[in-house]
Short mmCIF file of C-alpha atoms in Angstrom, two decimals:
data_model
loop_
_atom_site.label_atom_id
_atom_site.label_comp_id
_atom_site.label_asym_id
_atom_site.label_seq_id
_atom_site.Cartn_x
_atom_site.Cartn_y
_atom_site.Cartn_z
CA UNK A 1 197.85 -30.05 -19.26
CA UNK A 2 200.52 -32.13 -21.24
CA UNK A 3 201.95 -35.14 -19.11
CA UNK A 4 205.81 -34.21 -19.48
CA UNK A 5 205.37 -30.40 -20.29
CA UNK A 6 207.94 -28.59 -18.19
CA UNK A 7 206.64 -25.37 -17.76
CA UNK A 8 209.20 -23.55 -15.32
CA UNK A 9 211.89 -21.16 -17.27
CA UNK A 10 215.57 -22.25 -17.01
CA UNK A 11 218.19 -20.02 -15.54
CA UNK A 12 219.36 -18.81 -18.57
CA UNK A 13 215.98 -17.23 -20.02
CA UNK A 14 215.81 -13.69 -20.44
CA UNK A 15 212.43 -12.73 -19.43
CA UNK A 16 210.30 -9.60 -20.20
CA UNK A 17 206.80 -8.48 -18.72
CA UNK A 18 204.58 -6.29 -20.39
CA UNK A 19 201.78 -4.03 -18.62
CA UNK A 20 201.59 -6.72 -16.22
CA UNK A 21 199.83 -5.19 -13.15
CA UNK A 22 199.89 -7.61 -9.61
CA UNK A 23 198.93 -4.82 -7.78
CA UNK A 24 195.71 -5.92 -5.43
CA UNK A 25 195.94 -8.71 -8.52
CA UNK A 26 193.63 -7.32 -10.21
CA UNK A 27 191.25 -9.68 -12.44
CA UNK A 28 188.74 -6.92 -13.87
CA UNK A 29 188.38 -6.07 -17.20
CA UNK A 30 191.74 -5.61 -18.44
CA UNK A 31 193.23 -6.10 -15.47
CA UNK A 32 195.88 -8.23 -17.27
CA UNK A 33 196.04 -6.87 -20.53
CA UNK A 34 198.93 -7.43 -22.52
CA UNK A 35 200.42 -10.02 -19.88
CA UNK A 36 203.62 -11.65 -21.75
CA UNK A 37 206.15 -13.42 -21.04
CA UNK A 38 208.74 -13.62 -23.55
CA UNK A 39 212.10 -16.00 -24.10
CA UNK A 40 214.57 -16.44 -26.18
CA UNK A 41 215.99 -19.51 -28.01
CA UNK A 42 214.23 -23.03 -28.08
CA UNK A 43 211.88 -24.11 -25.14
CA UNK A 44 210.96 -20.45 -24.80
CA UNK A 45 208.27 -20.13 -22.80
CA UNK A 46 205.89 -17.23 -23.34
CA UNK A 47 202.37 -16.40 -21.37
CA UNK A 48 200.05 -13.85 -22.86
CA UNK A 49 196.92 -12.81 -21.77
CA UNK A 50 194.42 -12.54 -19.40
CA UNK A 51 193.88 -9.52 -21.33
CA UNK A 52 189.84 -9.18 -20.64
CA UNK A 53 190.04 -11.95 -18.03
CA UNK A 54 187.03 -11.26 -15.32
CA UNK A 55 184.97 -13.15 -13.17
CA UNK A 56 181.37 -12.98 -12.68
CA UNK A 57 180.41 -10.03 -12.13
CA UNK A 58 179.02 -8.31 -8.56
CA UNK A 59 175.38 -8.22 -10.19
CA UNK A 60 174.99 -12.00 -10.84
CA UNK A 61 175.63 -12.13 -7.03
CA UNK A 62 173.16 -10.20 -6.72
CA UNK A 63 171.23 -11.77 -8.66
CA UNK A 64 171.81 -15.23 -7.04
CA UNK A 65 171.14 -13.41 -4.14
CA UNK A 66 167.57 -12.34 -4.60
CA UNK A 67 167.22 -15.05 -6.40
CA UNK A 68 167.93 -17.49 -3.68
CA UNK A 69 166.26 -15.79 -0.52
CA UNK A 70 162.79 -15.22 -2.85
CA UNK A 71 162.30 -18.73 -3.73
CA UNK A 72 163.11 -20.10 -0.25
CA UNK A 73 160.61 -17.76 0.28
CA UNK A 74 157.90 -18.81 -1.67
CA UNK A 75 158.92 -22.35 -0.34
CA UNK A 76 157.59 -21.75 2.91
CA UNK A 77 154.57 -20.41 1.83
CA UNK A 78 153.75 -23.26 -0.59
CA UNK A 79 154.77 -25.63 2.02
CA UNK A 80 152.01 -23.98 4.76
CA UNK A 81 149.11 -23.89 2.06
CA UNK A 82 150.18 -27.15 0.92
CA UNK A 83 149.93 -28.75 4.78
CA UNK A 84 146.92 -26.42 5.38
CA UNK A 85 144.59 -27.52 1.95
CA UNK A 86 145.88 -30.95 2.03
CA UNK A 87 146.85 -30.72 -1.55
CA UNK A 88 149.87 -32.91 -1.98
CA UNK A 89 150.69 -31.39 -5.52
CA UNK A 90 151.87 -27.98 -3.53
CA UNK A 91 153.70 -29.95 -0.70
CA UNK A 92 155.72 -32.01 -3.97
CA UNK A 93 156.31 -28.77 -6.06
CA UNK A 94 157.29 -27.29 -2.47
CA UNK A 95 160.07 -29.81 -2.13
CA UNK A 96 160.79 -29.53 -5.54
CA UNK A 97 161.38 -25.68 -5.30
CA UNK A 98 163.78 -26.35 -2.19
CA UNK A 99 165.88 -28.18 -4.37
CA UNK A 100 165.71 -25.58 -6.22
CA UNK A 101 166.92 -22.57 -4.12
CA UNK A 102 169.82 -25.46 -2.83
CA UNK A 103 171.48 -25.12 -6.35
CA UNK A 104 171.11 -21.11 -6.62
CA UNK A 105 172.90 -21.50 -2.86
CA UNK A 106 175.52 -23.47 -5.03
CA UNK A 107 175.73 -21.08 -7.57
CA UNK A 108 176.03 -18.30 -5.27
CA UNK A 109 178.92 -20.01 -3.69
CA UNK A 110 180.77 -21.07 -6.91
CA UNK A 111 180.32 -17.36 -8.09
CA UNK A 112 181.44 -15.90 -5.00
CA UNK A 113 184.79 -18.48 -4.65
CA UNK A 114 185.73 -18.01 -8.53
CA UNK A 115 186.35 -14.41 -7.51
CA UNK A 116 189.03 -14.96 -5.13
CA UNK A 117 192.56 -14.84 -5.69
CA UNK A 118 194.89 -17.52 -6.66
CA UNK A 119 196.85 -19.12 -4.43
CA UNK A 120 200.22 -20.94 -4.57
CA UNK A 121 198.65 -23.89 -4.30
CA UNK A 122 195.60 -23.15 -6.29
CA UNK A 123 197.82 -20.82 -8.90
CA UNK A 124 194.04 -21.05 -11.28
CA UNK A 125 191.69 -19.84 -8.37
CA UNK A 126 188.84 -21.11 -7.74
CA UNK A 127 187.07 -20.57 -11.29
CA UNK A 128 186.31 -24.31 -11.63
CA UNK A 129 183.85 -24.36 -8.76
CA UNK A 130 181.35 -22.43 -11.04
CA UNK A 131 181.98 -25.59 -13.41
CA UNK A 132 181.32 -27.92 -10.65
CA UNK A 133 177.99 -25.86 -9.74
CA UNK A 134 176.82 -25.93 -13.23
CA UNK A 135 177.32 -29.83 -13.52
CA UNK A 136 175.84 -30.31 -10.10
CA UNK A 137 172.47 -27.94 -10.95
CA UNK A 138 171.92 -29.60 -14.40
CA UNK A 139 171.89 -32.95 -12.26
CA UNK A 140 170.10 -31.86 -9.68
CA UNK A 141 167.53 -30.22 -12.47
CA UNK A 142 167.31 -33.89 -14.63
CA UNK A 143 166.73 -36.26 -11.16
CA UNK A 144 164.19 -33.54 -9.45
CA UNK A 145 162.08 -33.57 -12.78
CA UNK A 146 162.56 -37.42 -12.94
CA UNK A 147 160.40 -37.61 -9.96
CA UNK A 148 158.09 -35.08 -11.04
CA UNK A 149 157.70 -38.23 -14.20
CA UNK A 150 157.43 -41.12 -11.18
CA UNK A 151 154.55 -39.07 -9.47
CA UNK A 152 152.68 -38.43 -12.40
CA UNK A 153 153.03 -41.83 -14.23
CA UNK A 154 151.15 -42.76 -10.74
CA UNK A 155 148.69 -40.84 -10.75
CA UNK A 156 147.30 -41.21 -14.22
CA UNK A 157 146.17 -44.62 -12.88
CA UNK A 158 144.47 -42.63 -9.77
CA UNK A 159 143.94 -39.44 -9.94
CA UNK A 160 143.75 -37.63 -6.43
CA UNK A 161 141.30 -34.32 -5.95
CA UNK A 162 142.18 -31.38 -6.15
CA UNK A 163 141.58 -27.99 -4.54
CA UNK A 164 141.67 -25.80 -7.57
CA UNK A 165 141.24 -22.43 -5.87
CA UNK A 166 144.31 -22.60 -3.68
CA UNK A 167 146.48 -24.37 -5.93
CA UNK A 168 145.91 -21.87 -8.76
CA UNK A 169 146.41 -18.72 -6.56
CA UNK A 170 149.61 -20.50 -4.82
CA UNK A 171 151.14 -21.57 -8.33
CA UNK A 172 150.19 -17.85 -9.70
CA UNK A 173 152.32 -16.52 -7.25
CA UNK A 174 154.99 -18.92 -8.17
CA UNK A 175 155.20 -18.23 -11.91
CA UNK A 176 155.80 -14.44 -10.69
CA UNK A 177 158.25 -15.24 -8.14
CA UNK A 178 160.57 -17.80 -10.43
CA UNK A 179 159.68 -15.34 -13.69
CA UNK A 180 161.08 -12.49 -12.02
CA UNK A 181 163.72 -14.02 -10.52
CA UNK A 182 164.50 -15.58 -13.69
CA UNK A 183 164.69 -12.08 -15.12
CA UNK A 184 167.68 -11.00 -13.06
CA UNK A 185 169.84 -13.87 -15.37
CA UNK A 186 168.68 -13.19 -18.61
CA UNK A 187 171.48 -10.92 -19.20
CA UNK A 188 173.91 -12.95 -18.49
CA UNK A 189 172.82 -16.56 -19.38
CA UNK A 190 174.76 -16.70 -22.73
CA UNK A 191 178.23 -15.71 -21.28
CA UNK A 192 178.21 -18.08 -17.65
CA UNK A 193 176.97 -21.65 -17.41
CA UNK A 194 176.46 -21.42 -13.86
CA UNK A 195 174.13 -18.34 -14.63
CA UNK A 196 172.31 -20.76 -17.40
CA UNK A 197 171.60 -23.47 -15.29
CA UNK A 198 170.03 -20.49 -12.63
CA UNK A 199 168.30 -18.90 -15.74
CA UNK A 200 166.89 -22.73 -16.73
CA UNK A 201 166.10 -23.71 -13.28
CA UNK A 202 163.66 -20.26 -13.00
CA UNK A 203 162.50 -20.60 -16.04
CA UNK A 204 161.12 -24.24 -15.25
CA UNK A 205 159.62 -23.59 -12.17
CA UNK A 206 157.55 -21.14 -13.74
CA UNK A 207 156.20 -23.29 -16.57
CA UNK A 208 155.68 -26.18 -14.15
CA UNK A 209 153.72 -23.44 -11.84
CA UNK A 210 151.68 -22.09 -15.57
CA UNK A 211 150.72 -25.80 -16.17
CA UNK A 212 149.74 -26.35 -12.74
CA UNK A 213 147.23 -23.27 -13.29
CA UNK A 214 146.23 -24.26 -16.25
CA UNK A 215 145.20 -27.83 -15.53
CA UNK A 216 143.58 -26.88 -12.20
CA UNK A 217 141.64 -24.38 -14.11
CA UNK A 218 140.37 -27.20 -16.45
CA UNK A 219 139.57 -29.56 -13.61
CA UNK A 220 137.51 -27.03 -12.06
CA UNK A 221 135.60 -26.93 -15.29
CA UNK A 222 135.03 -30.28 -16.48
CA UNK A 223 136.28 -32.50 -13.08
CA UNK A 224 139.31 -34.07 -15.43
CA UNK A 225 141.55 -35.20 -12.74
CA UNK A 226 143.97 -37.06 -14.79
CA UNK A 227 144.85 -33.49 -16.63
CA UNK A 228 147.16 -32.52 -13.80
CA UNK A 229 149.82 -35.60 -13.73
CA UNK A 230 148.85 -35.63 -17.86
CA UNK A 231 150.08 -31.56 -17.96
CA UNK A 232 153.13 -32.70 -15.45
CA UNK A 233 154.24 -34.99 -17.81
CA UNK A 234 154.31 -32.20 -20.82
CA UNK A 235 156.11 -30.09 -18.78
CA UNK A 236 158.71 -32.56 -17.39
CA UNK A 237 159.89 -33.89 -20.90
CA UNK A 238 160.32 -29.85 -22.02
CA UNK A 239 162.20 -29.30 -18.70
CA UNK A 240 164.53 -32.35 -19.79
CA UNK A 241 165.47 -31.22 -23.60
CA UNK A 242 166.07 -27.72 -22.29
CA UNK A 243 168.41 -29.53 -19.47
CA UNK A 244 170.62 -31.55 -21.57
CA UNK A 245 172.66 -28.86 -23.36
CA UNK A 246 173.72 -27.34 -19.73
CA UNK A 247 174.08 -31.07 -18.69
CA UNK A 248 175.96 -31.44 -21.64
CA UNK A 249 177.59 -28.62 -21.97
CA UNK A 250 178.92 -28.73 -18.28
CA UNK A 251 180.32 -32.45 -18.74
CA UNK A 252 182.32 -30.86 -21.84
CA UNK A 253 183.73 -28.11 -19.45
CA UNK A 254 184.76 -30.99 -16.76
CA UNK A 255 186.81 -33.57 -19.24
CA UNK A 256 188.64 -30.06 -20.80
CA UNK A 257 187.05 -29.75 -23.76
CA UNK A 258 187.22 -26.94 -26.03
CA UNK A 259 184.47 -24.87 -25.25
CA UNK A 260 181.82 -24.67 -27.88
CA UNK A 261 181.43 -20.73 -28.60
CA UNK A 262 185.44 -21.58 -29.70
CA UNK A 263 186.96 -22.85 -33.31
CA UNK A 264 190.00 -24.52 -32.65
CA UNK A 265 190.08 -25.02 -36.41
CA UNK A 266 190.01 -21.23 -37.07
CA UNK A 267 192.44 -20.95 -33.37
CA UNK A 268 195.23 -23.18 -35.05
CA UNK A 269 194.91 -21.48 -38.74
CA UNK A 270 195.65 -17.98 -37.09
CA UNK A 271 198.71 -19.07 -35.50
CA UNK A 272 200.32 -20.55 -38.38
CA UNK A 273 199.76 -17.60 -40.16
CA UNK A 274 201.75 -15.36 -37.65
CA UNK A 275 204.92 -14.20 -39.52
CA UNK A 276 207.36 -16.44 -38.82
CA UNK A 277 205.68 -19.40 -37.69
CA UNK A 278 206.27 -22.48 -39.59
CA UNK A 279 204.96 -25.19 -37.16
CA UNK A 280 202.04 -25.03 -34.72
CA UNK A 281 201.61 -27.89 -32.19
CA UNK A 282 200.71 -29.13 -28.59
CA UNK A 283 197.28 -26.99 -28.75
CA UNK A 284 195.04 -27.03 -25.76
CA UNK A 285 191.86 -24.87 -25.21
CA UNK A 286 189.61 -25.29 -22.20
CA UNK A 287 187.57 -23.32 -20.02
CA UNK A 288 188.81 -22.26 -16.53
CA UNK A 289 185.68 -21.37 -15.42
CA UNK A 290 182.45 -21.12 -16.94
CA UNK A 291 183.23 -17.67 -18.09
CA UNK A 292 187.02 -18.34 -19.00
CA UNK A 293 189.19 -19.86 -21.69
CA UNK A 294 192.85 -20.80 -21.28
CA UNK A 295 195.08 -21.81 -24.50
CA UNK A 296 198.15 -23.39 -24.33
CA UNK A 297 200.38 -23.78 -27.59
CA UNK A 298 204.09 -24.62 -28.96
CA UNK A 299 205.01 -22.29 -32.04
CA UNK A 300 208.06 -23.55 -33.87
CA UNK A 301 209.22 -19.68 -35.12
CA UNK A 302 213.09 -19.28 -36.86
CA UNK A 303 212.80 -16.23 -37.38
CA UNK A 304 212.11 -12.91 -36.28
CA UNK A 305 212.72 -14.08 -32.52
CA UNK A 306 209.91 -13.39 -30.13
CA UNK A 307 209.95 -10.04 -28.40
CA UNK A 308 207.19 -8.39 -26.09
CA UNK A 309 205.26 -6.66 -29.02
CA UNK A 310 205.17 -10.21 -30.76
CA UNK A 311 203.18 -11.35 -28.18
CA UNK A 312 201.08 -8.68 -26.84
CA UNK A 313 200.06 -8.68 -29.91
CA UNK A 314 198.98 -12.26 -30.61
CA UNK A 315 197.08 -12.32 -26.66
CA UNK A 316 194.95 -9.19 -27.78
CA UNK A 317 193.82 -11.35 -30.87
CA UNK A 318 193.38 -14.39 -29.03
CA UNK A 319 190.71 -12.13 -26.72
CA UNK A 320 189.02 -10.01 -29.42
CA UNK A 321 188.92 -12.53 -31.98
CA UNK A 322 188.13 -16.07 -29.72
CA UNK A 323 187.20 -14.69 -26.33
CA UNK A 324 190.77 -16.84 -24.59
CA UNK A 325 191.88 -14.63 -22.34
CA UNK A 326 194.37 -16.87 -20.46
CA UNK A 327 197.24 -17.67 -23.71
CA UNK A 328 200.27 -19.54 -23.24
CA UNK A 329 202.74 -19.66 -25.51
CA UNK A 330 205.86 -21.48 -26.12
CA UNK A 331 208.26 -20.35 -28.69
CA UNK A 332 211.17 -22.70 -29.98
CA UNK A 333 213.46 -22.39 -32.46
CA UNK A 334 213.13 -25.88 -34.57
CA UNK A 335 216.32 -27.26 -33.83
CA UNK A 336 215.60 -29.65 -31.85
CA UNK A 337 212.94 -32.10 -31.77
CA UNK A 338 209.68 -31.58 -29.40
CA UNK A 339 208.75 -34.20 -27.30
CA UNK A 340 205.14 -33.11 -27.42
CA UNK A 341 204.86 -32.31 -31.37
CA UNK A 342 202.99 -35.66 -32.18
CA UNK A 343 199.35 -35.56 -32.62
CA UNK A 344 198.50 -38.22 -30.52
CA UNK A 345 200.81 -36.74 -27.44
CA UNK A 346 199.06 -35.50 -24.88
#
């Protein structure tokens, strides 16, 4: 993280692992717990943690899954009725569904790679795909429902017909295909971006598919033509708002920032308060995936020195009381001036 921040151990540390398990490396729940690394004298250099640290979890590949082989799905049958009514509303939303089932296939991916093991080149995994596949749907969410905008900006001016009957039993079957699917994320929406942006994609397709019932319901009524690009329009600005905090939110997780369910305020006021700690500085927090957090950290303690129990300790905090469950720690002494102490040192 910090340009300048040695992190390999000299020859002379003394170096003591607690209930650290490598066996199969094991990244379930707990797999790590109570990971610590702990050394003696200044420029000690102390891991804790991955005490909780997981991945997603088998069912959101399930999920993504389903997901992705019921929409495709449904693509080719809107496509067919689309080409078969002449309605070029299905044929658009059709295309704008495959789009659709591309980022779940992203997801799936990203969710699938940030399970595998680290390597020695990749010593963090692959965890940052899922980042990359939540940035990536969240743009791919904002530009399709830009041109859902373009077409319907157009067609206020001219209206096209519009078979009512087969668009509103094609988009009824849409709302239940991207509602249920949508279903299989709920769960786990709050703790994985990349299962957000999944949730919000489903979720949108269904209330585009709703309007599109809706309006050709009222057109077959009254003969209003320019409701359907007029309901489009309603549709695409909600899709947009309820975009931008995954859009946003996935931007933070790419430049490092400190995730937002975190308090770095609260983060650096624990620390200080350990016993012994009379200096807290070179504090990172971050995501390493969309479900993990890493902390880095330099604690200036003179006394007690660090030991295992010292640690293990302050990791099993950092997880139940923050949700970090990758903590590194550096202990030093005080004697001797830290490069990276200042503020503004990165």
């Amino acid at each position: 993280m910090g340009s300048g921040h040695d992190h390999s151990h000299d020859a002379a540390e003394t170096t003591r692992h607690t209930g650290h398990n490598h066996a199969g490396h094991d990244h379930g729940e707990g797999g790590h717990a109570g990971h610590a690394h702990a050394a003696e004298g200044h420029g000690g250099h102390s891991h804790g943690g991955h005490a909780g640290h997981s991945h997603a979890v088998p069912s959101s590949l399930r999920a993504f899954a389903i997901g992705a082989s019921a929409n495709f799905a449904f693509v080719v049958v809107e496509a067919l009725f689309g080409y078969w009514s002449g309605s070029l509303s299905l044929l658009a939303d059709a295309g704008h569904n495959l789009s659709d089932v591309l980022g779940l296939l992203l997801a799936w991916a990203a969710a699938w790679a940030a399970q595998r093991a680290p390597t020695e080149r990749r010593t963090f995994g692959y965890g940052r795909t899922s980042i990359l596949a939540a940035l990536t749907n969240a743009i791919i969410l904002l530009l399709g429902t830009g041109g859902i905008v373009v077409e319907a900006v157009s067609r206020l001016s001219d209206p096209e017909p519009v078979q009512t009957g087969i668009v509103m039993v094609v988009a009824l079957i849409g709302i239940g295909v991207n509602f249920g699917t949508a279903l299989l994320f709920m769960a786990g929406r709050k703790g994985d971006l990349n299962v957000r942006g999944a949730f919000v994609h489903l979720i949108a397709d269904a209330a585009i598919s709703l309007g599109v019932v809706i309006a050709a319901g009222v057109i077959a009524v009254t003969g209003w033509l320019w409701l359907d690009p007029a309901v489009s329009l309603v549709i695409a600005v909600a899709i947009i708002a309820g975009t931008w905090s995954l859009f946003r939110d996935s931007v933070d997780l790419v430049l490092d920032a400190v995730p937002r369910h975190v308090d770095r305020a609260a983060v650096e006021t624990y620390l200080a308060g350990l016993p012994g700690v009379t200096e807290v500085h070179d504090l990172h927090i971050w995501g390493l995936s969309t479900t993990e957090v890493a902390l880095m950290v330099h604690l200036v303690r003179t006394t007690p020195a660090p030991d295992d129990t010292f640690l293990a300790e302050v990791t099993g905090e950092m997880k139940r009381r923050f949700g970090i469950g990758h903590v590194t720690i550096q202990v030093e002494a005080g004697t001797h001036p830290c490069a990276l102490a200042p503020a503004h040192v990165v």
